[in-house]
């Protein structure tokens, strides 16, 4: 057994709970950001594509989709950003569920908990982490 395994066994149970709570808050924060994107950026992007969408409903071809998206680069980037962030959060959360938190992420969360402890009740996350 090396020293890193020993570190895991001697961990404070309250620290483990606080790290899990902070990770859960991170997950909620990421999903709230994705939801915010889909409620703000996506409707504006789709609204700017409304004439192309009407055309696609009548005469759907991939060329029409490509032309419509290339003619509206900001709308295309907005939709791509929404889809990309959703995919990124899905992959990140799936990796954490299936493989567990990477050691670097675990250490980063522990450091964050120590910083919150050090700052005390004035930290915005204090009441969420230390119930």
Tab-separated table of C-alpha atoms in Angstrom:
chain	number	residue	atom	x	y	z
A	1	UNK	CA	0.000	0.000	0.000
A	2	UNK	CA	1.529	3.299	-0.997
A	3	UNK	CA	1.089	6.644	0.705
A	4	UNK	CA	-1.718	7.829	-1.610
A	5	UNK	CA	-3.853	4.802	-0.664
A	6	UNK	CA	-3.201	5.544	2.995
A	7	UNK	CA	-4.332	9.153	2.425
A	8	UNK	CA	-7.683	7.912	1.112
A	9	UNK	CA	-8.251	5.633	4.123
A	10	UNK	CA	-7.434	8.334	6.701
A	11	UNK	CA	-9.776	10.915	5.186
A	12	UNK	CA	-12.100	12.810	7.477
A	13	UNK	CA	-15.697	11.597	6.883
A	14	UNK	CA	-17.010	15.136	7.186
A	15	UNK	CA	-14.538	16.280	4.496
A	16	UNK	CA	-15.741	13.497	2.220
A	17	UNK	CA	-19.359	14.599	2.737
A	18	UNK	CA	-18.470	18.255	2.145
A	19	UNK	CA	-16.590	17.392	-1.052
A	20	UNK	CA	-19.587	15.373	-2.272
A	21	UNK	CA	-21.891	18.282	-1.476
A	22	UNK	CA	-19.619	20.704	-3.336
A	23	UNK	CA	-19.491	18.323	-6.319
A	24	UNK	CA	-23.281	18.083	-6.315
A	25	UNK	CA	-23.526	21.881	-6.251
A	26	UNK	CA	-21.124	21.963	-9.212
A	27	UNK	CA	-23.347	19.528	-11.117
A	28	UNK	CA	-26.446	21.620	-10.361
A	29	UNK	CA	-24.607	24.783	-11.396
A	30	UNK	CA	-23.551	23.321	-14.724
A	31	UNK	CA	-27.066	22.100	-15.495
A	32	UNK	CA	-28.514	25.481	-14.492
A	33	UNK	CA	-26.083	27.157	-16.908
A	34	UNK	CA	-27.120	24.765	-19.698
A	35	UNK	CA	-30.791	25.419	-18.919
A	36	UNK	CA	-30.130	29.162	-18.974
A	37	UNK	CA	-28.526	28.804	-22.411
A	38	UNK	CA	-31.498	26.853	-23.776
A	39	UNK	CA	-33.922	29.428	-22.353
A	40	UNK	CA	-32.074	32.492	-23.662
A	41	UNK	CA	-29.620	31.811	-26.505
A	42	UNK	CA	-31.487	29.000	-28.273
A	43	UNK	CA	-34.832	30.845	-28.719
A	44	UNK	CA	-33.076	33.931	-30.110
A	45	UNK	CA	-31.046	31.768	-32.473
A	46	UNK	CA	-34.107	29.840	-33.612
A	47	UNK	CA	-36.081	33.066	-34.029
A	48	UNK	CA	-33.394	34.396	-36.370
A	49	UNK	CA	-33.647	31.175	-38.388
A	50	UNK	CA	-37.459	31.243	-38.615
A	51	UNK	CA	-37.615	31.949	-42.370
A	52	UNK	CA	-35.149	29.142	-43.095
A	53	UNK	CA	-37.040	26.772	-40.796
A	54	UNK	CA	-40.245	27.529	-42.724
A	55	UNK	CA	-38.396	26.776	-45.956
A	56	UNK	CA	-37.003	23.526	-44.476
A	57	UNK	CA	-40.525	22.449	-43.546
A	58	UNK	CA	-41.642	22.835	-47.152
A	59	UNK	CA	-38.568	21.619	-49.035
A	60	UNK	CA	-36.173	19.831	-46.736
A	61	UNK	CA	-32.751	19.145	-48.170
A	62	UNK	CA	-29.383	19.089	-46.448
A	63	UNK	CA	-28.220	21.762	-48.868
A	64	UNK	CA	-31.000	24.053	-47.644
A	65	UNK	CA	-29.974	23.393	-44.030
A	66	UNK	CA	-26.330	24.100	-44.839
A	67	UNK	CA	-27.198	27.281	-46.711
A	68	UNK	CA	-29.556	28.481	-43.980
A	69	UNK	CA	-27.009	27.905	-41.242
A	70	UNK	CA	-24.159	29.474	-43.207
A	71	UNK	CA	-26.310	32.534	-43.972
A	72	UNK	CA	-26.856	33.093	-40.215
A	73	UNK	CA	-23.478	32.546	-38.529
A	74	UNK	CA	-24.430	34.066	-35.147
A	75	UNK	CA	-27.537	31.922	-34.870
A	76	UNK	CA	-25.527	28.879	-35.904
A	77	UNK	CA	-22.887	29.630	-33.263
A	78	UNK	CA	-25.596	30.157	-30.639
A	79	UNK	CA	-27.212	26.800	-31.352
A	80	UNK	CA	-23.824	25.087	-31.591
A	81	UNK	CA	-22.851	26.558	-28.217
A	82	UNK	CA	-26.079	25.269	-26.627
A	83	UNK	CA	-25.609	21.800	-28.112
A	84	UNK	CA	-21.894	21.764	-27.289
A	85	UNK	CA	-22.372	22.776	-23.645
A	86	UNK	CA	-25.154	20.218	-23.196
A	87	UNK	CA	-22.955	17.498	-24.683
A	88	UNK	CA	-19.968	18.542	-22.571
A	89	UNK	CA	-21.954	18.426	-19.326
A	90	UNK	CA	-23.501	15.075	-20.275
A	91	UNK	CA	-20.095	13.553	-21.022
A	92	UNK	CA	-18.522	15.076	-17.879
A	93	UNK	CA	-21.307	13.846	-15.605
A	94	UNK	CA	-21.421	10.407	-17.264
A	95	UNK	CA	-17.678	10.011	-16.787
A	96	UNK	CA	-17.999	10.939	-13.106
A	97	UNK	CA	-20.880	8.497	-12.602
A	98	UNK	CA	-19.264	5.594	-14.459
A	99	UNK	CA	-15.586	6.050	-13.544
A	100	UNK	CA	-15.758	8.185	-10.400
A	101	UNK	CA	-14.127	11.551	-9.895
A	102	UNK	CA	-10.579	11.813	-11.227
A	103	UNK	CA	-7.927	12.296	-8.545
A	104	UNK	CA	-7.161	15.844	-9.764
A	105	UNK	CA	-10.826	16.824	-9.575
A	106	UNK	CA	-11.118	15.293	-6.095
A	107	UNK	CA	-8.079	17.259	-4.907
A	108	UNK	CA	-9.397	20.474	-6.468
A	109	UNK	CA	-12.715	20.042	-4.653
A	110	UNK	CA	-10.899	19.332	-1.365
A	111	UNK	CA	-8.837	22.512	-1.808
A	112	UNK	CA	-12.021	24.445	-2.472
A	113	UNK	CA	-13.611	23.045	0.711
A	114	UNK	CA	-10.501	24.073	2.687
A	115	UNK	CA	-10.732	27.582	1.233
A	116	UNK	CA	-14.418	27.785	2.153
A	117	UNK	CA	-13.584	26.587	5.698
A	118	UNK	CA	-10.821	29.174	5.948
A	119	UNK	CA	-13.022	32.055	4.812
A	120	UNK	CA	-15.834	30.976	7.114
A	121	UNK	CA	-19.473	32.060	7.060
A	122	UNK	CA	-18.763	35.012	4.766
A	123	UNK	CA	-18.209	32.626	1.833
A	124	UNK	CA	-21.314	32.361	-0.401
A	125	UNK	CA	-21.217	28.529	-0.357
A	126	UNK	CA	-20.689	28.208	3.407
A	127	UNK	CA	-24.345	27.574	4.256
A	128	UNK	CA	-24.609	24.990	1.468
A	129	UNK	CA	-21.469	23.019	2.369
A	130	UNK	CA	-21.559	23.213	6.178
A	131	UNK	CA	-25.162	22.480	7.151
